[in-house]
């Protein structure tokens, strides 16, 4: 029974980290669209 709770905690931590990273990237994308910049700092054209 303890194995399932430990596995659930590990999965929740992985999901939380992935959500944090994608949330930051989405905020960066919106900010760059508003400011007219490129998303990853490079020159696309």
Short mmCIF file of N, CA and C in Angstrom, two decimals:
data_model
loop_
_atom_site.label_atom_id
_atom_site.label_comp_id
_atom_site.label_asym_id
_atom_site.label_seq_id
_atom_site.Cartn_x
_atom_site.Cartn_y
_atom_site.Cartn_z
N UNK A 1 0.83 -1.21 0.00
CA UNK A 1 0.00 0.00 0.00
C UNK A 1 0.87 1.26 0.00
N UNK A 2 2.00 1.18 0.69
CA UNK A 2 2.88 2.34 0.75
C UNK A 2 3.49 2.64 -0.61
N UNK A 3 3.70 1.60 -1.43
CA UNK A 3 4.29 1.79 -2.76
C UNK A 3 3.41 2.66 -3.63
N UNK A 4 2.09 2.46 -3.55
CA UNK A 4 1.19 3.24 -4.40
C UNK A 4 1.20 4.71 -4.00
N UNK A 5 1.25 5.01 -2.71
CA UNK A 5 1.26 6.41 -2.30
C UNK A 5 2.58 7.07 -2.69
N UNK A 6 3.69 6.36 -2.59
CA UNK A 6 4.98 6.93 -2.99
C UNK A 6 4.99 7.18 -4.49
N UNK A 7 4.47 6.23 -5.26
CA UNK A 7 4.41 6.40 -6.71
C UNK A 7 3.51 7.58 -7.07
N UNK A 8 2.41 7.73 -6.37
CA UNK A 8 1.50 8.84 -6.62
C UNK A 8 2.17 10.18 -6.33
N UNK A 9 2.96 10.25 -5.26
CA UNK A 9 3.68 11.49 -4.93
C UNK A 9 4.70 11.81 -6.01
N UNK A 10 5.42 10.80 -6.51
CA UNK A 10 6.41 11.03 -7.57
C UNK A 10 5.73 11.54 -8.83
N UNK A 11 4.61 10.95 -9.20
CA UNK A 11 3.88 11.39 -10.40
C UNK A 11 3.37 12.82 -10.22
N UNK A 12 2.86 13.14 -9.03
CA UNK A 12 2.38 14.50 -8.77
C UNK A 12 3.50 15.52 -8.85
N UNK A 13 4.69 15.16 -8.37
CA UNK A 13 5.83 16.08 -8.45
C UNK A 13 6.23 16.31 -9.91
N UNK A 14 6.25 15.24 -10.71
CA UNK A 14 6.61 15.37 -12.12
C UNK A 14 5.59 16.24 -12.85
N UNK A 15 4.30 16.03 -12.58
CA UNK A 15 3.25 16.83 -13.22
C UNK A 15 3.35 18.29 -12.78
N UNK A 16 3.64 18.54 -11.52
CA UNK A 16 3.76 19.91 -11.03
C UNK A 16 4.93 20.63 -11.69
N UNK A 17 6.08 19.95 -11.83
CA UNK A 17 7.24 20.57 -12.47
C UNK A 17 6.94 20.84 -13.94
N UNK A 18 6.30 19.91 -14.63
CA UNK A 18 5.97 20.12 -16.04
C UNK A 18 4.99 21.28 -16.19
N UNK A 19 4.01 21.38 -15.31
CA UNK A 19 3.06 22.48 -15.36
C UNK A 19 3.73 23.82 -15.09
N UNK A 20 4.68 23.85 -14.16
CA UNK A 20 5.40 25.09 -13.86
C UNK A 20 6.21 25.54 -15.07
N UNK A 21 6.91 24.60 -15.71
CA UNK A 21 7.75 24.95 -16.86
C UNK A 21 6.89 25.42 -18.03
N UNK A 22 5.81 24.72 -18.34
CA UNK A 22 4.97 25.13 -19.46
C UNK A 22 4.25 26.43 -19.16
N UNK A 23 3.89 26.66 -17.91
CA UNK A 23 3.26 27.93 -17.53
C UNK A 23 4.21 29.10 -17.73
N UNK A 24 5.47 28.93 -17.32
CA UNK A 24 6.46 29.99 -17.51
C UNK A 24 6.69 30.25 -18.99
N UNK A 25 6.75 29.17 -19.79
CA UNK A 25 6.97 29.34 -21.23
C UNK A 25 5.78 30.04 -21.88
N UNK A 26 4.57 29.73 -21.43
CA UNK A 26 3.38 30.38 -21.99
C UNK A 26 3.38 31.87 -21.64
N UNK A 27 3.73 32.20 -20.40
CA UNK A 27 3.80 33.62 -20.02
C UNK A 27 4.86 34.35 -20.83
N UNK A 28 5.99 33.69 -21.06
CA UNK A 28 7.05 34.30 -21.86
C UNK A 28 6.60 34.52 -23.29
N UNK A 29 5.85 33.55 -23.84
CA UNK A 29 5.36 33.68 -25.21
C UNK A 29 4.38 34.85 -25.32
N UNK A 30 3.49 34.99 -24.36
CA UNK A 30 2.52 36.10 -24.39
C UNK A 30 3.25 37.43 -24.25
N UNK A 31 4.21 37.50 -23.35
CA UNK A 31 4.98 38.73 -23.19
C UNK A 31 5.75 39.10 -24.44
N UNK A 32 6.32 38.11 -25.10
CA UNK A 32 7.07 38.38 -26.32
C UNK A 32 6.16 38.81 -27.46
N UNK A 33 4.96 38.24 -27.52
CA UNK A 33 4.01 38.68 -28.55
C UNK A 33 3.60 40.13 -28.32
N UNK A 34 3.39 40.49 -27.05
CA UNK A 34 2.99 41.86 -26.74
C UNK A 34 4.13 42.85 -27.03
N UNK A 35 5.35 42.42 -26.77
CA UNK A 35 6.49 43.32 -26.96
C UNK A 35 7.09 43.22 -28.36
N UNK A 36 6.66 42.25 -29.14
CA UNK A 36 7.15 42.12 -30.51
C UNK A 36 8.51 41.48 -30.63
N UNK A 37 8.92 40.70 -29.64
CA UNK A 37 10.22 40.05 -29.69
C UNK A 37 10.11 38.63 -30.20
N UNK A 38 11.25 37.97 -30.33
CA UNK A 38 11.25 36.55 -30.68
C UNK A 38 11.28 35.73 -29.40
N UNK A 39 10.72 34.54 -29.43
CA UNK A 39 10.51 33.76 -28.21
C UNK A 39 11.81 33.25 -27.62
N UNK A 40 12.72 32.72 -28.46
CA UNK A 40 13.92 32.07 -27.93
C UNK A 40 15.16 32.92 -28.14
N UNK A 41 15.02 34.22 -28.41
CA UNK A 41 16.17 35.09 -28.48
C UNK A 41 16.91 35.08 -29.79
N UNK A 42 16.51 34.26 -30.75
CA UNK A 42 17.20 34.21 -32.02
C UNK A 42 16.47 34.99 -33.09
N UNK A 43 17.14 35.23 -34.17
CA UNK A 43 16.53 35.94 -35.30
C UNK A 43 15.96 34.89 -36.25
N UNK A 44 14.62 34.86 -36.38
CA UNK A 44 13.96 33.81 -37.17
C UNK A 44 14.21 34.03 -38.65
N UNK A 45 14.10 35.26 -39.12
CA UNK A 45 14.26 35.52 -40.56
C UNK A 45 15.71 35.79 -40.89
#
